């Protein structure tokens, strides 16, 4: 069973499972297909994380997140008066991190694939999608294309790179509003099929990435690309509500925040079989996101130490005592930290016949990333460096603030909210989940897991249920418009400042029932559909 956020991509993965591939082979095929059909969300110019559960062997977490080029420096983002220009890290060439997806997928296939299928075979469904040269425009892609024209904050100066991008890809929906052109991507996939990751990180594609970025003022070099490596870790593991959770360690914040939230909810008395109180959930999110801001960044001894602190049960028990069951806390309850003051992603889940499971979240950061396209090869470069902080006072594109631990440094990878999650019961997979949606990834993955594991909902009800989101700062509780009115009034009475948001994450999840039945759900708001036998 494969659950991706676009139906053709789920089918690409299923085709590989049917040919005897394992869950990793299928995840790799699905991801390459997403690179074609979800250009706004992920793709060859982006990066991601993959958590793998292997029956009878140790689990694995792969980090193929984008990385700051060796020549990057905070000063590149200052104007002549020394003031930061946040737009420079948000769009255009200086927003682009070294892409990790291609190296990550090739590594996953080679090391954890079944060995029964070659990379060329795994890439074939994606190559066929790309060879069609046009893909249908669904609602999500339509809104993303629309965003190219209207998503301009007041006073936003459109960088040259973005103008070029809008001119180029913007031409197509005007000619034909139903199809998006994928020109040249099939040749890129072919180059990868022939030479694996070296086909992308060295040679003509690498030349064109470097040249395209240089044209718009970027600093990425051939060496940055050629030396980019996948990092492999043990997943961050913790127990919650009688289950064992496998999640992504730093540079993802998702695992640590979800683990802390599970512990805090337990300390507040939440037990399996109960329904979750949204007020307590909002307070939990505030507390855990404050820790995210204060403690997390790319891997360092200090960051890894503080991840353990976030998961410490005694500490969460003390936190639980600070939470008033009738009244919303202020943000300062959760600290005034040294940080002075503070969608383009796709998640896919796979479970194969043997019980092997993959949770994989990939991104170009904002929709269409930096909005720089390597035109001759048909892919968009990410703007993931915006997930770094330039200083501790300026919020990033998601309103997140962070400490000096997540300041941009050459060679570092920016802190992420991507939260691929695998939950086991007695060593066997029970749930695979994850989401897109910036910081809302964490809240939406958490709520889906709570709905299934604690409330006992089916995975489709769990994914479709309305969600809330709090990220500590700003002091706002985001709610979906289709929440129950009585519940919203109750939250207001307790002192929460509510703000409506249509989307709070887009979740793709698969659950495995005790009898082995698989059930999948793709978020109705992104239009994905699962595929399985
Ligand atoms: O890694 C992160 O936290 C962000 N780059 C994720 C961006 C995202 O989910 C955009 N939305 N759909």
PDB file of C-alpha atoms in Angstrom, residues 140-301:
ATOM      1  CA  UNK A 140      -3.356  22.040  -5.450  1.00  0.00           C
ATOM      2  CA  UNK A 141      -1.164  22.800  -8.464  1.00  0.00           C
ATOM      3  CA  UNK A 142      -3.709  25.299  -9.751  1.00  0.00           C
ATOM      4  CA  UNK A 143      -3.610  27.228  -6.474  1.00  0.00           C
ATOM      5  CA  UNK A 144       0.190  27.086  -6.452  1.00  0.00           C
ATOM      6  CA  UNK A 145       0.371  28.484  -9.992  1.00  0.00           C
ATOM      7  CA  UNK A 146      -2.131  31.141  -9.011  1.00  0.00           C
ATOM      8  CA  UNK A 147       0.111  31.968  -6.041  1.00  0.00           C
ATOM      9  CA  UNK A 148       2.892  32.939  -8.444  1.00  0.00           C
ATOM     10  CA  UNK A 149       0.850  35.933  -9.464  1.00  0.00           C
ATOM     11  CA  UNK A 150      -0.897  37.031  -6.309  1.00  0.00           C
ATOM     12  CA  UNK A 151       1.238  35.918  -3.379  1.00  0.00           C
ATOM     13  CA  UNK A 152       3.204  39.148  -3.152  1.00  0.00           C
ATOM     14  CA  UNK A 153       3.352  40.906   0.211  1.00  0.00           C
ATOM     15  CA  UNK A 154       3.183  44.710   0.042  1.00  0.00           C
ATOM     16  CA  UNK A 155       6.470  46.222  -0.902  1.00  0.00           C
ATOM     17  CA  UNK A 156       7.828  42.857  -2.057  1.00  0.00           C
ATOM     18  CA  UNK A 157      10.323  43.421  -4.816  1.00  0.00           C
ATOM     19  CA  UNK A 158      10.157  40.546  -7.249  1.00  0.00           C
ATOM     20  CA  UNK A 159      13.708  39.273  -7.769  1.00  0.00           C
ATOM     21  CA  UNK A 160      14.939  38.818 -11.337  1.00  0.00           C
ATOM     22  CA  UNK A 161      14.999  35.073 -10.866  1.00  0.00           C
ATOM     23  CA  UNK A 162      11.372  34.989  -9.893  1.00  0.00           C
ATOM     24  CA  UNK A 163      10.342  37.183 -12.770  1.00  0.00           C
ATOM     25  CA  UNK A 164      12.096  34.816 -15.145  1.00  0.00           C
ATOM     26  CA  UNK A 165      10.388  31.837 -13.515  1.00  0.00           C
ATOM     27  CA  UNK A 166       6.936  33.372 -13.697  1.00  0.00           C
ATOM     28  CA  UNK A 167       7.539  34.321 -17.317  1.00  0.00           C
ATOM     29  CA  UNK A 168       8.614  30.830 -18.208  1.00  0.00           C
ATOM     30  CA  UNK A 169       6.210  28.573 -16.384  1.00  0.00           C
ATOM     31  CA  UNK A 170       3.508  31.179 -16.148  1.00  0.00           C
ATOM     32  CA  UNK A 171       3.135  31.041 -19.881  1.00  0.00           C
ATOM     33  CA  UNK A 172       1.663  27.553 -19.798  1.00  0.00           C
ATOM     34  CA  UNK A 173      -1.461  27.836 -17.673  1.00  0.00           C
ATOM     35  CA  UNK A 174      -2.512  30.797 -19.809  1.00  0.00           C
ATOM     36  CA  UNK A 175      -2.193  28.778 -22.955  1.00  0.00           C
ATOM     37  CA  UNK A 176      -3.872  25.793 -21.421  1.00  0.00           C
ATOM     38  CA  UNK A 177      -5.219  25.983 -17.915  1.00  0.00           C
ATOM     39  CA  UNK A 178      -5.556  22.212 -17.580  1.00  0.00           C
ATOM     40  CA  UNK A 179      -2.011  21.011 -18.229  1.00  0.00           C
ATOM     41  CA  UNK A 180       1.397  21.845 -16.821  1.00  0.00           C
ATOM     42  CA  UNK A 181       4.483  21.211 -18.956  1.00  0.00           C
ATOM     43  CA  UNK A 182       7.268  19.063 -17.608  1.00  0.00           C
ATOM     44  CA  UNK A 183       9.730  19.830 -20.378  1.00  0.00           C
ATOM     45  CA  UNK A 184      13.124  18.119 -20.169  1.00  0.00           C
ATOM     46  CA  UNK A 185      12.530  16.293 -16.917  1.00  0.00           C
ATOM     47  CA  UNK A 186      12.523  12.920 -18.678  1.00  0.00           C
ATOM     48  CA  UNK A 187      16.110  13.493 -19.800  1.00  0.00           C
ATOM     49  CA  UNK A 188      17.135  14.295 -16.245  1.00  0.00           C
ATOM     50  CA  UNK A 189      15.527  11.072 -14.999  1.00  0.00           C
ATOM     51  CA  UNK A 190      17.270   9.228 -17.812  1.00  0.00           C
ATOM     52  CA  UNK A 191      20.644  10.667 -16.763  1.00  0.00           C
ATOM     53  CA  UNK A 192      19.993   9.449 -13.203  1.00  0.00           C
ATOM     54  CA  UNK A 193      18.906   6.019 -14.472  1.00  0.00           C
ATOM     55  CA  UNK A 194      22.228   5.697 -16.317  1.00  0.00           C
ATOM     56  CA  UNK A 195      24.708   7.189 -13.840  1.00  0.00           C
ATOM     57  CA  UNK A 196      22.770   7.175 -10.544  1.00  0.00           C
ATOM     58  CA  UNK A 197      23.409  10.203  -8.303  1.00  0.00           C
ATOM     59  CA  UNK A 198      26.598  11.133 -10.174  1.00  0.00           C
ATOM     60  CA  UNK A 199      24.411  11.779 -13.206  1.00  0.00           C
ATOM     61  CA  UNK A 200      22.958  14.696 -11.251  1.00  0.00           C
ATOM     62  CA  UNK A 201      25.747  15.901  -8.931  1.00  0.00           C
ATOM     63  CA  UNK A 202      28.491  15.829 -11.590  1.00  0.00           C
ATOM     64  CA  UNK A 203      28.516  16.514 -15.319  1.00  0.00           C
ATOM     65  CA  UNK A 204      26.116  18.601 -17.399  1.00  0.00           C
ATOM     66  CA  UNK A 205      23.244  18.796 -14.889  1.00  0.00           C
ATOM     67  CA  UNK A 206      25.593  19.986 -12.138  1.00  0.00           C
ATOM     68  CA  UNK A 207      27.106  22.480 -14.603  1.00  0.00           C
ATOM     69  CA  UNK A 208      23.685  23.898 -15.316  1.00  0.00           C
ATOM     70  CA  UNK A 209      22.685  24.104 -11.642  1.00  0.00           C
ATOM     71  CA  UNK A 210      25.846  26.055 -10.854  1.00  0.00           C
ATOM     72  CA  UNK A 211      25.517  28.291 -13.942  1.00  0.00           C
ATOM     73  CA  UNK A 212      21.814  29.008 -13.353  1.00  0.00           C
ATOM     74  CA  UNK A 213      22.434  29.995  -9.748  1.00  0.00           C
ATOM     75  CA  UNK A 214      25.433  32.110 -10.670  1.00  0.00           C
ATOM     76  CA  UNK A 215      23.325  34.021 -13.173  1.00  0.00           C
ATOM     77  CA  UNK A 216      21.063  35.116 -10.312  1.00  0.00           C
ATOM     78  CA  UNK A 217      23.795  35.838  -7.760  1.00  0.00           C
ATOM     79  CA  UNK A 218      24.126  32.413  -6.096  1.00  0.00           C
ATOM     80  CA  UNK A 219      27.283  30.971  -4.553  1.00  0.00           C
ATOM     81  CA  UNK A 220      26.849  27.200  -4.987  1.00  0.00           C
ATOM     82  CA  UNK A 221      29.838  25.441  -6.557  1.00  0.00           C
ATOM     83  CA  UNK A 222      30.591  22.161  -8.293  1.00  0.00           C
ATOM     84  CA  UNK A 223      32.371  21.023  -5.135  1.00  0.00           C
ATOM     85  CA  UNK A 224      29.252  21.691  -3.051  1.00  0.00           C
ATOM     86  CA  UNK A 225      27.285  19.400  -5.338  1.00  0.00           C
ATOM     87  CA  UNK A 226      29.925  16.700  -5.810  1.00  0.00           C
ATOM     88  CA  UNK A 227      30.645  16.360  -2.074  1.00  0.00           C
ATOM     89  CA  UNK A 228      27.031  16.386  -0.853  1.00  0.00           C
ATOM     90  CA  UNK A 229      26.373  13.286   1.261  1.00  0.00           C
ATOM     91  CA  UNK A 230      23.423  11.475   2.769  1.00  0.00           C
ATOM     92  CA  UNK A 231      23.579  11.234   6.551  1.00  0.00           C
ATOM     93  CA  UNK A 232      22.300   8.046   8.147  1.00  0.00           C
ATOM     94  CA  UNK A 233      21.159   7.866  11.769  1.00  0.00           C
ATOM     95  CA  UNK A 234      19.221   5.725  14.160  1.00  0.00           C
ATOM     96  CA  UNK A 235      15.668   7.076  14.239  1.00  0.00           C
ATOM     97  CA  UNK A 236      14.717   9.041  17.330  1.00  0.00           C
ATOM     98  CA  UNK A 237      12.772   6.453  19.315  1.00  0.00           C
ATOM     99  CA  UNK A 238      10.363   6.765  22.210  1.00  0.00           C
ATOM    100  CA  UNK A 239       7.380   4.948  23.662  1.00  0.00           C
ATOM    101  CA  UNK A 240       3.939   6.514  23.922  1.00  0.00           C
ATOM    102  CA  UNK A 241       0.542   5.147  24.918  1.00  0.00           C
ATOM    103  CA  UNK A 242       1.830   1.568  24.699  1.00  0.00           C
ATOM    104  CA  UNK A 243       3.350   2.012  21.206  1.00  0.00           C
ATOM    105  CA  UNK A 244       6.934   2.378  19.994  1.00  0.00           C
ATOM    106  CA  UNK A 245       7.549   5.409  17.777  1.00  0.00           C
ATOM    107  CA  UNK A 246      10.296   5.771  15.153  1.00  0.00           C
ATOM    108  CA  UNK A 247      10.820   9.377  14.107  1.00  0.00           C
ATOM    109  CA  UNK A 248      13.362  11.695  12.539  1.00  0.00           C
ATOM    110  CA  UNK A 249      16.117  13.153  14.765  1.00  0.00           C
ATOM    111  CA  UNK A 250      17.673  16.623  14.121  1.00  0.00           C
ATOM    112  CA  UNK A 251      17.934  18.411  11.775  1.00  0.00           C
ATOM    113  CA  UNK A 252      14.238  17.581  11.952  1.00  0.00           C
ATOM    114  CA  UNK A 253      12.369  19.001  14.895  1.00  0.00           C
ATOM    115  CA  UNK A 254       9.338  16.838  14.189  1.00  0.00           C
ATOM    116  CA  UNK A 255      10.335  13.771  16.184  1.00  0.00           C
ATOM    117  CA  UNK A 256      11.355  15.670  19.303  1.00  0.00           C
ATOM    118  CA  UNK A 257       8.264  17.896  19.315  1.00  0.00           C
ATOM    119  CA  UNK A 258       5.874  14.981  18.735  1.00  0.00           C
ATOM    120  CA  UNK A 259       7.616  12.942  21.456  1.00  0.00           C
ATOM    121  CA  UNK A 260       7.429  15.816  23.926  1.00  0.00           C
ATOM    122  CA  UNK A 261       3.763  16.384  23.056  1.00  0.00           C
ATOM    123  CA  UNK A 262       2.921  12.694  23.603  1.00  0.00           C
ATOM    124  CA  UNK A 263       4.667  12.769  27.005  1.00  0.00           C
ATOM    125  CA  UNK A 264       2.991  15.995  28.034  1.00  0.00           C
ATOM    126  CA  UNK A 265      -0.462  14.742  27.055  1.00  0.00           C
ATOM    127  CA  UNK A 266       0.184  11.558  29.043  1.00  0.00           C
ATOM    128  CA  UNK A 267       1.250  13.663  32.016  1.00  0.00           C
ATOM    129  CA  UNK A 268      -2.003  15.589  31.648  1.00  0.00           C
ATOM    130  CA  UNK A 269      -3.864  12.304  32.042  1.00  0.00           C
ATOM    131  CA  UNK A 270      -4.714  11.494  28.412  1.00  0.00           C
ATOM    132  CA  UNK A 271      -5.212   7.757  27.960  1.00  0.00           C
ATOM    133  CA  UNK A 272      -6.022   5.489  25.045  1.00  0.00           C
ATOM    134  CA  UNK A 273      -9.752   5.287  24.477  1.00  0.00           C
ATOM    135  CA  UNK A 274     -10.341   8.921  25.419  1.00  0.00           C
ATOM    136  CA  UNK A 275     -11.045  11.853  23.185  1.00  0.00           C
ATOM    137  CA  UNK A 276      -8.416  14.593  23.155  1.00  0.00           C
ATOM    138  CA  UNK A 277      -9.292  17.954  24.692  1.00  0.00           C
ATOM    139  CA  UNK A 278      -8.340  20.695  22.183  1.00  0.00           C
ATOM    140  CA  UNK A 279      -7.484  23.207  24.902  1.00  0.00           C
ATOM    141  CA  UNK A 280      -4.933  20.812  26.420  1.00  0.00           C
ATOM    142  CA  UNK A 281      -3.643  20.024  22.952  1.00  0.00           C
ATOM    143  CA  UNK A 282      -3.158  23.741  22.201  1.00  0.00           C
ATOM    144  CA  UNK A 283      -1.269  24.232  25.481  1.00  0.00           C
ATOM    145  CA  UNK A 284       0.874  21.195  24.718  1.00  0.00           C
ATOM    146  CA  UNK A 285       1.780  22.537  21.279  1.00  0.00           C
ATOM    147  CA  UNK A 286       2.783  25.902  22.736  1.00  0.00           C
ATOM    148  CA  UNK A 287       5.091  24.286  25.271  1.00  0.00           C
ATOM    149  CA  UNK A 288       6.716  21.938  22.776  1.00  0.00           C
ATOM    150  CA  UNK A 289       7.156  24.575  20.025  1.00  0.00           C
ATOM    151  CA  UNK A 290       8.842  26.883  22.556  1.00  0.00           C
ATOM    152  CA  UNK A 291      11.405  24.115  23.104  1.00  0.00           C
ATOM    153  CA  UNK A 292      11.752  23.734  19.353  1.00  0.00           C
ATOM    154  CA  UNK A 293      12.635  27.425  19.039  1.00  0.00           C
ATOM    155  CA  UNK A 294      15.012  27.427  21.976  1.00  0.00           C
ATOM    156  CA  UNK A 295      16.859  24.142  21.627  1.00  0.00           C
ATOM    157  CA  UNK A 296      16.872  22.861  18.074  1.00  0.00           C
ATOM    158  CA  UNK A 297      19.023  23.258  14.981  1.00  0.00           C
ATOM    159  CA  UNK A 298      21.323  21.054  12.926  1.00  0.00           C
ATOM    160  CA  UNK A 299      23.052  18.258  14.833  1.00  0.00           C
ATOM    161  CA  UNK A 300      25.531  19.245  17.523  1.00  0.00           C
ATOM    162  CA  UNK A 301      26.229  17.717  20.939  1.00  0.00           C
TER     163      UNK A 301
END
